[in-house]
CSV table of C-alpha atoms in Angstrom, one decimal:
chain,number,residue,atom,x,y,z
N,1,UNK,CA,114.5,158.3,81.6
N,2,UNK,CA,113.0,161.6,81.2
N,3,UNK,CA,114.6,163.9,78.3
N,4,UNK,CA,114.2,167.3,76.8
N,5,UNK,CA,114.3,165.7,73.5
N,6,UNK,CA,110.7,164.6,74.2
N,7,UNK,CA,108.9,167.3,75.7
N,8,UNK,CA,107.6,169.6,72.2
N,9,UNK,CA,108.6,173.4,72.3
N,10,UNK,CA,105.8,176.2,73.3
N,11,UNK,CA,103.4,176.9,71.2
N,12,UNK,CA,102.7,180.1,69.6
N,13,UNK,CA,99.4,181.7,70.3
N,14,UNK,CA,97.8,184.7,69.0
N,15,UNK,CA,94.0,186.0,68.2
N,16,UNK,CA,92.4,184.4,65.0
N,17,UNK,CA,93.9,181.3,65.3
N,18,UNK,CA,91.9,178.1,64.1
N,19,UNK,CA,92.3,175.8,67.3
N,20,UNK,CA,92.9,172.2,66.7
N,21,UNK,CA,92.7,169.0,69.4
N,22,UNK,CA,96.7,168.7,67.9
N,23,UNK,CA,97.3,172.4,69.9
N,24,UNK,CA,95.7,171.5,73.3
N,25,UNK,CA,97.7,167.8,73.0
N,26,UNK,CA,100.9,169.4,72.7
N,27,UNK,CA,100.4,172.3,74.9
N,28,UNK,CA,99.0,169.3,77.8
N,29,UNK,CA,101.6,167.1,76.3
N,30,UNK,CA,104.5,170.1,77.2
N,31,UNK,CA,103.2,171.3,80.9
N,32,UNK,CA,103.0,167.4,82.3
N,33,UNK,CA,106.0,166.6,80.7
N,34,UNK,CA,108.3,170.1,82.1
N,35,UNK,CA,106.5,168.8,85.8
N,36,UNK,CA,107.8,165.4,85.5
N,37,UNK,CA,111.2,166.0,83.8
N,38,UNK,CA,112.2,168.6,86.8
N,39,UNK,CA,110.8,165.8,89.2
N,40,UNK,CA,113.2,163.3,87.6
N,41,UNK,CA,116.2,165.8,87.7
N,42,UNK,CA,116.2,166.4,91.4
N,43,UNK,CA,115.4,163.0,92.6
N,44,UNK,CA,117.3,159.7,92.6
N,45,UNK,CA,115.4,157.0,90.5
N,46,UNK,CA,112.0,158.3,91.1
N,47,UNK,CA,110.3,155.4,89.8
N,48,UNK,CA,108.8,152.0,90.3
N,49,UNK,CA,106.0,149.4,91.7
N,50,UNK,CA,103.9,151.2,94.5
N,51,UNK,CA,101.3,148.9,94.8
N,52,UNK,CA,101.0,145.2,93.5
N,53,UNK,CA,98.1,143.1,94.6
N,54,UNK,CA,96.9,139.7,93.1
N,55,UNK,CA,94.6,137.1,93.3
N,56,UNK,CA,96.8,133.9,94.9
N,57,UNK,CA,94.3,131.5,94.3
N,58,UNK,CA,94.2,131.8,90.3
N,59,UNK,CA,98.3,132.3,90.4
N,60,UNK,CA,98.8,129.0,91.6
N,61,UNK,CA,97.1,127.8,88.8
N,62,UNK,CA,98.8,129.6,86.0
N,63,UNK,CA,96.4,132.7,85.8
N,64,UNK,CA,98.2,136.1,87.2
N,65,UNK,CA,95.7,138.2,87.8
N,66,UNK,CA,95.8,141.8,89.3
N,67,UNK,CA,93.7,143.1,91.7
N,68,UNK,CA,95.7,146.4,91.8
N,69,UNK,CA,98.6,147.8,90.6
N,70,UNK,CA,100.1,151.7,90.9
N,71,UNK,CA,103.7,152.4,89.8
N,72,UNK,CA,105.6,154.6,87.8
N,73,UNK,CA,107.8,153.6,84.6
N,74,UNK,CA,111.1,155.1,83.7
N,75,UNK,CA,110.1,158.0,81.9
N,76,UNK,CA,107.7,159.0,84.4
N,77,UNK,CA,104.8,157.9,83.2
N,78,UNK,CA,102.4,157.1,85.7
N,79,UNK,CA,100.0,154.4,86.0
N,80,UNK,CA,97.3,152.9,88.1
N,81,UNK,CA,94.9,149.6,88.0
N,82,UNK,CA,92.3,148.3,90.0
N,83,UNK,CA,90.3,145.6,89.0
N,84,UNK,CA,86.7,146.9,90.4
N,85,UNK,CA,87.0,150.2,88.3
N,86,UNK,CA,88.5,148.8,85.3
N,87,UNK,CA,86.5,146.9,82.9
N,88,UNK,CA,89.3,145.3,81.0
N,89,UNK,CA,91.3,143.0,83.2
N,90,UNK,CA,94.8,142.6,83.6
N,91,UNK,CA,96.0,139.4,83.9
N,92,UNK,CA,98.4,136.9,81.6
N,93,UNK,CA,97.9,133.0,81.0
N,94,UNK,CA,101.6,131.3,82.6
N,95,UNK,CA,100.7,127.8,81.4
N,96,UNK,CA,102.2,128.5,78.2
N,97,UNK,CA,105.7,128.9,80.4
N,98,UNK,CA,105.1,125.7,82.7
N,99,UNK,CA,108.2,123.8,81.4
N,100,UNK,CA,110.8,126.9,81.3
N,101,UNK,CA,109.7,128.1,84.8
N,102,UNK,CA,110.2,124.4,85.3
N,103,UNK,CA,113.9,124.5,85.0
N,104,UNK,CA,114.6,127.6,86.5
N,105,UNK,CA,112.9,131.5,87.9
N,106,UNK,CA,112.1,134.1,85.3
N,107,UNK,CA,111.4,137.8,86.3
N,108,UNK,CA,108.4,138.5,85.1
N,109,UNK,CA,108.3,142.8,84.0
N,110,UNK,CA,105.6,145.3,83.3
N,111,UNK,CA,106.0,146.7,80.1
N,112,UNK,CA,104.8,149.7,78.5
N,113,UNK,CA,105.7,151.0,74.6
N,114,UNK,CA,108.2,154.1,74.7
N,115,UNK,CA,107.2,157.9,74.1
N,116,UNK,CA,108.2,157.7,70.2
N,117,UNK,CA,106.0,159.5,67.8
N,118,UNK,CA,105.3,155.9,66.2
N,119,UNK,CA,103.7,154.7,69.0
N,120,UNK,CA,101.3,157.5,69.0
N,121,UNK,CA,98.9,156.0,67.4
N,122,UNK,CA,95.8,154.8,69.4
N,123,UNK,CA,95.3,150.9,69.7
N,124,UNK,CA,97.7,150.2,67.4
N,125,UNK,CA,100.2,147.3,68.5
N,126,UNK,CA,102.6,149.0,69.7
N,127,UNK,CA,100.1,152.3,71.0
N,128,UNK,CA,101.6,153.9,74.0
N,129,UNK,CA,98.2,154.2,74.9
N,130,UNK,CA,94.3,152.6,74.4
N,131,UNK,CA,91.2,154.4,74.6
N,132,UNK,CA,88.7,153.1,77.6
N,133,UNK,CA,85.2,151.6,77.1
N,134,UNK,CA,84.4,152.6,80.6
N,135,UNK,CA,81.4,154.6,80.8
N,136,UNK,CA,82.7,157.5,83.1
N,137,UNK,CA,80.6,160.8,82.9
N,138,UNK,CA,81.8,163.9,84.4
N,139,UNK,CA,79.9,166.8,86.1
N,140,UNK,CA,80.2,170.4,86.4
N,141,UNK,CA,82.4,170.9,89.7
N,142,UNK,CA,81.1,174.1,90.7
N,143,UNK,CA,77.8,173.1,90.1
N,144,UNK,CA,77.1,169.7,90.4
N,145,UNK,CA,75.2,169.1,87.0
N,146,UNK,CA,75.4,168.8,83.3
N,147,UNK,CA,77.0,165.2,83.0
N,148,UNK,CA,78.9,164.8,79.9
N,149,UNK,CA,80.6,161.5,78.5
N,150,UNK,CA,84.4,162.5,78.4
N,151,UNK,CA,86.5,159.9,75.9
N,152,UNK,CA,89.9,158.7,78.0
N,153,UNK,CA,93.0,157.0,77.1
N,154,UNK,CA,95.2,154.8,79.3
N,155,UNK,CA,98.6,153.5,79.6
N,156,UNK,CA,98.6,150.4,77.1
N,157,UNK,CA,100.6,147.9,79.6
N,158,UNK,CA,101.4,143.7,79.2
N,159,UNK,CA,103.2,141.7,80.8
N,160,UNK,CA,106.3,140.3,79.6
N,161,UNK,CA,109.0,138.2,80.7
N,162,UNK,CA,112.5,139.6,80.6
N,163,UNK,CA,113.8,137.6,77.8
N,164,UNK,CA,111.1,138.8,75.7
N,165,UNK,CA,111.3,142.5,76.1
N,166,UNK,CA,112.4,144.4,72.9
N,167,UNK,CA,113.9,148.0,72.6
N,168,UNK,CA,110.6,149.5,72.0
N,169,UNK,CA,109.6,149.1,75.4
N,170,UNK,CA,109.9,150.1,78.8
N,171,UNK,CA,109.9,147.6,81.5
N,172,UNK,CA,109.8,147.6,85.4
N,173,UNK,CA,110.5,143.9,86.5
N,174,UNK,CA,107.5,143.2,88.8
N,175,UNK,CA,108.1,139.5,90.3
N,176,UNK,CA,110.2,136.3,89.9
N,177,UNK,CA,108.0,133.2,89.2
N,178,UNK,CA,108.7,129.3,88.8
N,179,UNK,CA,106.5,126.3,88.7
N,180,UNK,CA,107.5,123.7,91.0
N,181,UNK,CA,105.4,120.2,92.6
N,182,UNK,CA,102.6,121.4,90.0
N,183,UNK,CA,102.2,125.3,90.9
N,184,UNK,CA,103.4,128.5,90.4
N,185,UNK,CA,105.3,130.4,93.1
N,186,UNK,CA,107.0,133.7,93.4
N,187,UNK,CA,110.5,133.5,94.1
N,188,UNK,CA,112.0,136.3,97.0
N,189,UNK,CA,112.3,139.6,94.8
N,190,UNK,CA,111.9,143.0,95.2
N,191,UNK,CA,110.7,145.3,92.4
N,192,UNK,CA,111.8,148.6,91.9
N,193,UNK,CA,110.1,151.2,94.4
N,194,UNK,CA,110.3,154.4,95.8
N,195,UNK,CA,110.2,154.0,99.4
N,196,UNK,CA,110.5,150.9,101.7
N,197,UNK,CA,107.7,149.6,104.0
N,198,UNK,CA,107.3,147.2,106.3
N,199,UNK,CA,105.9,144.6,104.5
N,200,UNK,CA,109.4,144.4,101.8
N,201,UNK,CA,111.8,142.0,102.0
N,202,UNK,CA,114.2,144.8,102.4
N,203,UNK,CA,113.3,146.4,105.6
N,204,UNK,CA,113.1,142.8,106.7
N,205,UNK,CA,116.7,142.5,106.3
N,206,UNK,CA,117.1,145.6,107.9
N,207,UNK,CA,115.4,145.1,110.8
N,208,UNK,CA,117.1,142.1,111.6
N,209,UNK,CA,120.1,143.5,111.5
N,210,UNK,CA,119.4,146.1,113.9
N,211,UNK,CA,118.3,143.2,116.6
N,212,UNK,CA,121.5,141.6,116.0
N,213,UNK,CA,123.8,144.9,116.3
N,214,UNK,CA,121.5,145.8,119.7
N,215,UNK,CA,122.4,141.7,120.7
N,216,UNK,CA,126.3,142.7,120.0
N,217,UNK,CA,126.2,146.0,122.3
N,218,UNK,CA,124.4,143.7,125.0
N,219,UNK,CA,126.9,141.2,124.6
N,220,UNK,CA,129.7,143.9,124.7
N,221,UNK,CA,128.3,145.2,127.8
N,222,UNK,CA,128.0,141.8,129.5
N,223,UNK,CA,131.3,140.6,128.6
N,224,UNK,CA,133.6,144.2,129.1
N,225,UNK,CA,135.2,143.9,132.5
N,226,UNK,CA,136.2,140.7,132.1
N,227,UNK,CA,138.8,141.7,129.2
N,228,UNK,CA,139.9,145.2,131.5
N,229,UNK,CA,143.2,144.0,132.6
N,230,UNK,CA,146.5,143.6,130.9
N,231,UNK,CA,146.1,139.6,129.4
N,232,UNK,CA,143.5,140.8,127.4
N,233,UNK,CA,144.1,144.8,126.7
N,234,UNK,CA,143.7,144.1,122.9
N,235,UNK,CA,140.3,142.5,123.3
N,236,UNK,CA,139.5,145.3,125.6
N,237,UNK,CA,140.3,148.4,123.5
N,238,UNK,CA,138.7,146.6,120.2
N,239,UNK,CA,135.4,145.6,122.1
N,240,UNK,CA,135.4,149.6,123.1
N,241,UNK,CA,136.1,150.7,119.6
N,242,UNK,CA,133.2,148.2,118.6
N,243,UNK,CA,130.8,149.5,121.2
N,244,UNK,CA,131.2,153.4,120.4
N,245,UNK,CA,130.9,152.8,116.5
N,246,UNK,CA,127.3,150.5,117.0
N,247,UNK,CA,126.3,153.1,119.8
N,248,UNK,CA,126.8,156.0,117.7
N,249,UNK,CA,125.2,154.6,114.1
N,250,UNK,CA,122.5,152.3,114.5
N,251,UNK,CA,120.2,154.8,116.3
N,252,UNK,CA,120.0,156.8,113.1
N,253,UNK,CA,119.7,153.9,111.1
N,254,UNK,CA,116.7,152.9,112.8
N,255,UNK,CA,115.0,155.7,112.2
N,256,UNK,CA,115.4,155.6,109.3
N,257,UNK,CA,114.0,152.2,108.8
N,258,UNK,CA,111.0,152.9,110.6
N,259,UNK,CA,109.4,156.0,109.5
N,260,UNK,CA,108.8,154.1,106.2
N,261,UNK,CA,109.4,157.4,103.9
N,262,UNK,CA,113.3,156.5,102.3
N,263,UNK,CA,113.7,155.7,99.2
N,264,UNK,CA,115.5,152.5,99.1
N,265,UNK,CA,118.8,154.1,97.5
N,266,UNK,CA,118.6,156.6,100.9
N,267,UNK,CA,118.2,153.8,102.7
N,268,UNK,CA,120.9,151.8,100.7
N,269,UNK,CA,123.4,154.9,102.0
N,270,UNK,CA,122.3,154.7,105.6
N,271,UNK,CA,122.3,151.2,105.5
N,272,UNK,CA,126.1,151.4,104.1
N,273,UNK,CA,127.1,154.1,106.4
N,274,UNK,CA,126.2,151.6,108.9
N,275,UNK,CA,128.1,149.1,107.9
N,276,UNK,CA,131.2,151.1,107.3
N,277,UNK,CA,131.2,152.5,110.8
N,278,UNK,CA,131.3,149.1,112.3
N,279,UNK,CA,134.2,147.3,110.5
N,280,UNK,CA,136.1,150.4,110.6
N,281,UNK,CA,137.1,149.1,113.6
N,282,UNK,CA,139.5,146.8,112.1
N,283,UNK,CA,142.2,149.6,110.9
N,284,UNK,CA,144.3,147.3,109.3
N,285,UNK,CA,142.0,145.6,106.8
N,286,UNK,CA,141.4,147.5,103.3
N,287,UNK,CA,138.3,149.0,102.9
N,288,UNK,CA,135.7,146.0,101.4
N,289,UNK,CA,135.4,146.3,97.6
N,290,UNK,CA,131.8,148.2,97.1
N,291,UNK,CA,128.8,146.7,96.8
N,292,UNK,CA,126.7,148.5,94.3
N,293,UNK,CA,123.0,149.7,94.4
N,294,UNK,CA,120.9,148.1,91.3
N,295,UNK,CA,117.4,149.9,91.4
N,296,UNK,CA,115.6,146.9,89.4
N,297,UNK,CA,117.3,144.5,92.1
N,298,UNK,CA,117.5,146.3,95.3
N,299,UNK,CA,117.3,143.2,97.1
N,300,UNK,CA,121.0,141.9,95.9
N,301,UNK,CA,123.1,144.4,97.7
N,302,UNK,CA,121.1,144.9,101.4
N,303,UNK,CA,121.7,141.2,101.5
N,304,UNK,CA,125.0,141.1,100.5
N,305,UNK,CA,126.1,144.0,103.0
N,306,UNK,CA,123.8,142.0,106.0
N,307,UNK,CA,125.5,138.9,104.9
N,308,UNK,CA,129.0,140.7,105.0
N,309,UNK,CA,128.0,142.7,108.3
N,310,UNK,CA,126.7,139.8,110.5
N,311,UNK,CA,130.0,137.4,109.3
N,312,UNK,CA,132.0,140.7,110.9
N,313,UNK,CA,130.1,140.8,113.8
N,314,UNK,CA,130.4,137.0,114.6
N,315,UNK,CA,133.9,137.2,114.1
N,316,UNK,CA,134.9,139.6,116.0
N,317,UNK,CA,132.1,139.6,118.9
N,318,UNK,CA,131.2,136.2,119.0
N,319,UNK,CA,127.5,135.5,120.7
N,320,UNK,CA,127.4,132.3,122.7
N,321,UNK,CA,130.7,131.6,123.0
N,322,UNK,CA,133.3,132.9,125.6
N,323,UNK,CA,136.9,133.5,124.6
N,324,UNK,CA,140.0,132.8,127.2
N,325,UNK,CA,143.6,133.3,126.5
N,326,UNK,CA,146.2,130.2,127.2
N,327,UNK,CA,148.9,131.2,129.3
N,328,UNK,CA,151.9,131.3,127.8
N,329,UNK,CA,155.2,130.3,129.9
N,330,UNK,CA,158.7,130.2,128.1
N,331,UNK,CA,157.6,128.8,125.1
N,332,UNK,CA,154.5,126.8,126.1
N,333,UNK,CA,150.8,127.5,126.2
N,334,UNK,CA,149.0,126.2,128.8
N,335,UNK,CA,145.1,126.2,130.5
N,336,UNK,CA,143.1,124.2,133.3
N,337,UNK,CA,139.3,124.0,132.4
N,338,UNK,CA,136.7,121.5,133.2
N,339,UNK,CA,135.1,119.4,130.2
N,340,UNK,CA,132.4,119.7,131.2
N,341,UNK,CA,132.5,123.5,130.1
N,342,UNK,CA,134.6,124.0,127.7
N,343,UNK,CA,134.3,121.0,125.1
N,344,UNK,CA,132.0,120.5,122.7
N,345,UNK,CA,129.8,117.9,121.3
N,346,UNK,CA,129.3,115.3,124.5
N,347,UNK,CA,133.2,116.5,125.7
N,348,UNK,CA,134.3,115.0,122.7
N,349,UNK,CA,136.9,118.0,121.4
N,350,UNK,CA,137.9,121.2,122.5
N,351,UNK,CA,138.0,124.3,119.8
N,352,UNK,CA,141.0,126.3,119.8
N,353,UNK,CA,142.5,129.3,118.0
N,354,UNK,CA,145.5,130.4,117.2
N,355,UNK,CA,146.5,134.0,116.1
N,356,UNK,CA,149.4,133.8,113.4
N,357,UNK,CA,152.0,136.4,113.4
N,358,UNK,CA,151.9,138.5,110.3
N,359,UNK,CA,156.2,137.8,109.7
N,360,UNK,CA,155.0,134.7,109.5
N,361,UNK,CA,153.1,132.8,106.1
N,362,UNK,CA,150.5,130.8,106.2
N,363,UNK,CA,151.6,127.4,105.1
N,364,UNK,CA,154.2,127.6,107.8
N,365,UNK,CA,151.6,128.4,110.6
N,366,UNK,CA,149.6,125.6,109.0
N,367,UNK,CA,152.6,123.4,109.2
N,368,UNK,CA,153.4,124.9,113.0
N,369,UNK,CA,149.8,124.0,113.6
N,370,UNK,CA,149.8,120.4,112.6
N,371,UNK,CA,153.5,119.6,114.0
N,372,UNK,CA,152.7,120.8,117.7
N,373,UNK,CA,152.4,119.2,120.6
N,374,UNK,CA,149.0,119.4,122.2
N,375,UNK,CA,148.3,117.1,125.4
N,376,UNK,CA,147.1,117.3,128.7
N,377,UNK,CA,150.1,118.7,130.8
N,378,UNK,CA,151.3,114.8,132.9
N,379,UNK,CA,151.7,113.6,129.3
N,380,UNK,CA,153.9,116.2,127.6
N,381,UNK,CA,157.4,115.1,128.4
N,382,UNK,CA,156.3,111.4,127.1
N,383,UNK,CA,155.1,113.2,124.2
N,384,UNK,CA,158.4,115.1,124.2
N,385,UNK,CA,160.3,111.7,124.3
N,386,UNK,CA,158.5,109.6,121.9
N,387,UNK,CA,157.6,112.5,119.2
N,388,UNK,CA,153.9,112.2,119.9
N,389,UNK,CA,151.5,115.2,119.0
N,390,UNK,CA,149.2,114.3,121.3
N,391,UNK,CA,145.6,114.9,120.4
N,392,UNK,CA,144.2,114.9,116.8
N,393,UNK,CA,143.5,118.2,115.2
N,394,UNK,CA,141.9,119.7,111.7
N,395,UNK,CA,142.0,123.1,111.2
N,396,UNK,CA,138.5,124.6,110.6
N,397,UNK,CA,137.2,127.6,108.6
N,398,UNK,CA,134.5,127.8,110.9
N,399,UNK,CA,132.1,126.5,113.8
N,400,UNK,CA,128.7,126.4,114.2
N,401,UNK,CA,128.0,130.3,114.1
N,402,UNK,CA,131.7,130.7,115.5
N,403,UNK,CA,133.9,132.3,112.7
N,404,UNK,CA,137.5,133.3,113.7
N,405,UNK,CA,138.9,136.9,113.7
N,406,UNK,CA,141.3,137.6,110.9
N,407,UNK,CA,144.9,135.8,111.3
N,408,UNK,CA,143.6,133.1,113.8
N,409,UNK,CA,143.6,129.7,112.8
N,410,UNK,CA,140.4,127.5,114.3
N,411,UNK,CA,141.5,124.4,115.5
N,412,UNK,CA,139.4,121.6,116.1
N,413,UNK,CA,141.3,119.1,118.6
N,414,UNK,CA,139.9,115.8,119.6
N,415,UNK,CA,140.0,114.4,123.6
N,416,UNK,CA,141.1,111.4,124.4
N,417,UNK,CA,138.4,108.7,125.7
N,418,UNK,CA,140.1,108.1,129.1
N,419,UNK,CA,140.1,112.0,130.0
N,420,UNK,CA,139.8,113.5,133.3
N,421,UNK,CA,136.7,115.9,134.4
N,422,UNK,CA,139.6,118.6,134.9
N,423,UNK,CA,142.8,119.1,132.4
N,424,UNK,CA,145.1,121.4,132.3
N,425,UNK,CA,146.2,121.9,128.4
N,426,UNK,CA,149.7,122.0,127.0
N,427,UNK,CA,150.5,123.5,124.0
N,428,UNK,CA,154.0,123.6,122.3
N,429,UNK,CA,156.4,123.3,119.8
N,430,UNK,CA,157.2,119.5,119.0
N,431,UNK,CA,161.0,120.6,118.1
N,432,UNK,CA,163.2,123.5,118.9
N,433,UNK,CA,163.4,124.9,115.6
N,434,UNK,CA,160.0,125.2,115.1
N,435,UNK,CA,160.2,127.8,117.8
N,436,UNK,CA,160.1,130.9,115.7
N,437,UNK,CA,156.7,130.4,114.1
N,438,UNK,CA,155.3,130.3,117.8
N,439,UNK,CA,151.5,131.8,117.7
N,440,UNK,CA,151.2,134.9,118.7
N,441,UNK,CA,148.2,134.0,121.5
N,442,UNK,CA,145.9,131.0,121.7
N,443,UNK,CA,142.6,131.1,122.4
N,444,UNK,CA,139.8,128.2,123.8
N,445,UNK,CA,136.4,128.9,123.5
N,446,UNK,CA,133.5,127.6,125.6
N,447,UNK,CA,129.5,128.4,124.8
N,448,UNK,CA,127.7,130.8,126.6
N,449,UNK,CA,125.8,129.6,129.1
N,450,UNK,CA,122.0,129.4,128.5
């Protein structure tokens, strides 16, 4: 990062004095340098890969060649390539890596020596710059003539992989690359940058999460008079809750996203304010543990909060499935539906789920679970009689794209093979004493129709 320490003090002018190409260095050397340092102070991580272009075909081969390449390093060093200006390509040889990026990705970095007084020193090997054989002439601006030849310098990049950078470089990790069925492939990464466009993997991820969250308030619309009486009051208030929270923070977010100007960190905030407003529906959760914001891997954390935020949203607003409370009568639960609609896989098994108390633990709700009585109502008292359970059940973590809401227990119950079109559900203790680790509610669920 940028420092004081390497920006030389002013020097002292005054008349008579024998001027030197050392004097104008280090007066250049201090004004760029006092620019870029107050750049880096007032702006979060104001560096990395702008532009990155290369040719595919030679890649596949083992030949990374670039076509053009802007960025800026750490220490605010700034740097551009194109191949049709440059003479000296830049490009490195990967066959020499076929059989590590074989066996797994490497991350392939940019590299450029550090600002150090040693590596001052022009086309040395380890010269923070190289002078240019490029035959640029310069004219008089004002006037148009008097071409002179001009000697340049220019960052003195190479490519490196990340294992083989030492501490007298600076790096900005470019790409992830592996060789697999004879040919080299980039792996999904996204370098360092400073804003997000439209092409990234990030505003990708982004995006998609705004057409889901825009899918969830349709779905809350569609679905919230149907929960606006008593049975389902909880569902009701919770699905409101939802709605304001989505209403109120994704319109910012998307605006965001698509003015293509915020820096990814901005956008990591925006992203994360997004997420936050959501789940804080669910007051009696702990906030999640933080996901933190890696500049060289921006990709890690906005797929970590979409993977966190769509598992929320498909808990709690599930999208092609409809939810409906069993009725519960002394201390039975009970519901008539048609298996033609509310079963899964060819009517084979119905999906049930039922909300634990929080008095009670888990391994006695499990135990609750797996000792009950569940049968189609004209066989419960045979049941009763004979200590039958009734249909077979597994408890499930999850269905399909259906993940259960926090304390509810996903049941998975298989129908007999002489069932009825229409059955009307039965749900109970198997013994009496069993009777006070009674669920709370139980839920079936049915998809969506198309």
């Amino acid at each position: 990062m940028q420092s004081l320490k390497n920006i030389p003090d002013q020097i002292m002018w005054h008349d008579g004095m024998l001027l030197s190409p050392q004097h104008f260095q280090q007066a250049f050397r201090r004004c760029e340098n006092i620019v870029s340092y107050q750049n880096f102070e007032n702006t979060v991580y104001p560096f990395g890969i702008k532009n990155f272009k290369f040719e595919e075909t030679s890649f596949l081969s083992g030949i990374l060649k670039i076509e053009e390449l802007e960025c800026t390093f750490q220490d605010g060093l700034e740097y551009y390539y194109n191949y049709q200006s440059d003479s000296t390509p830049l490009q490195i040889d990967l066959s020499s890596y076929k059989e590590t990026l074989s066996k797994d990705s490497l991350t392939l970095t940019l590299c450029v020596p550090k600002n150090l007084n040693k590596n001052s020193i022009l086309n040395s090997n380890f010269s923070r710059y190289k002078s240019l054989n490029n035959n640029i002439y310069s004219f008089d601006e004002n006037t148009g003539e008097d071409e002179i030849f001009i000697p340049r310098i220019k960052a003195n990049v190479t490519f490196l992989f990340e294992h083989e950078v030492t501490s007298n470089y600076i790096a900005l990790p470019l790409a992830k690359i592996h060789y697999e069925n004879n040919f080299f492939k980039l792996k999904t990464f996204q370098p360092p940058s400073k804003k997000v466009l439209k092409k990234s993997h990030i505003w990708n991820i982004c995006n998609s999460v705004c057409m889901i969250t825009r899918y969830k308030i349709q779905d809350i619309l569609e679905d919230l008079n149907k929960f606006n009486h008593d049975t389902h009051r909880a569902i009701y208030n919770n699905r409101l809750l939802a709605l304001k929270s989505m209403k109120s923070s994704l319109p910012r977010f998307e605006a965001c996203l698509y003015s293509e100007q915020l820096h990814p960190f901005h956008l990591y905030l925006e992203f994360y304010n997004l997420y936050s407003q959501i789940i804080s529906n669910d007051i009696e959760e702990m906030p999640p543990t933080l996901i933190e914001y890696n500049h060289f891997n921006p990709l890690a954390c906005f797929e970590k909060i979409h993977e966190n935020l769509v598992e929320f949203l498909e808990r709690e607003i599930p999208t092609n499935y409809n939810i409906t409370k069993l009725t519960k009568i002394d201390k039975k639960f009970q519901i008539s539906f048609n298996t033609n609609i509310a079963t899964f896989e060819n009517n084979s098994f119905v999906l049930l789920g039922f909300k634990k108390s929080y008095s009670v633990t888990n391994e006695n709700f499990i135990n609750w679970i797996k000792s009950a009585i569940i049968c189609d109502e004209e066989n419960h008292s045979i049941n009763l009689e004979r200590r039958s359970l009734g249909l077979s059940r597994s408890i499930v973590e999850k269905y399909d794209t259906l993940i259960p809401q926090r304390n509810i227990f996903l049941v998975y119950a298989k129908l007999d093979n002489n069932r009825r079109e229409n059955i009307k559900l039965v749900v109970s203790a198997s013994i009496d004493t069993n009777s006070h680790f009674l669920p709370e509610e139980i839920i079936l669920y049915s998809r969506k129709s198309a």
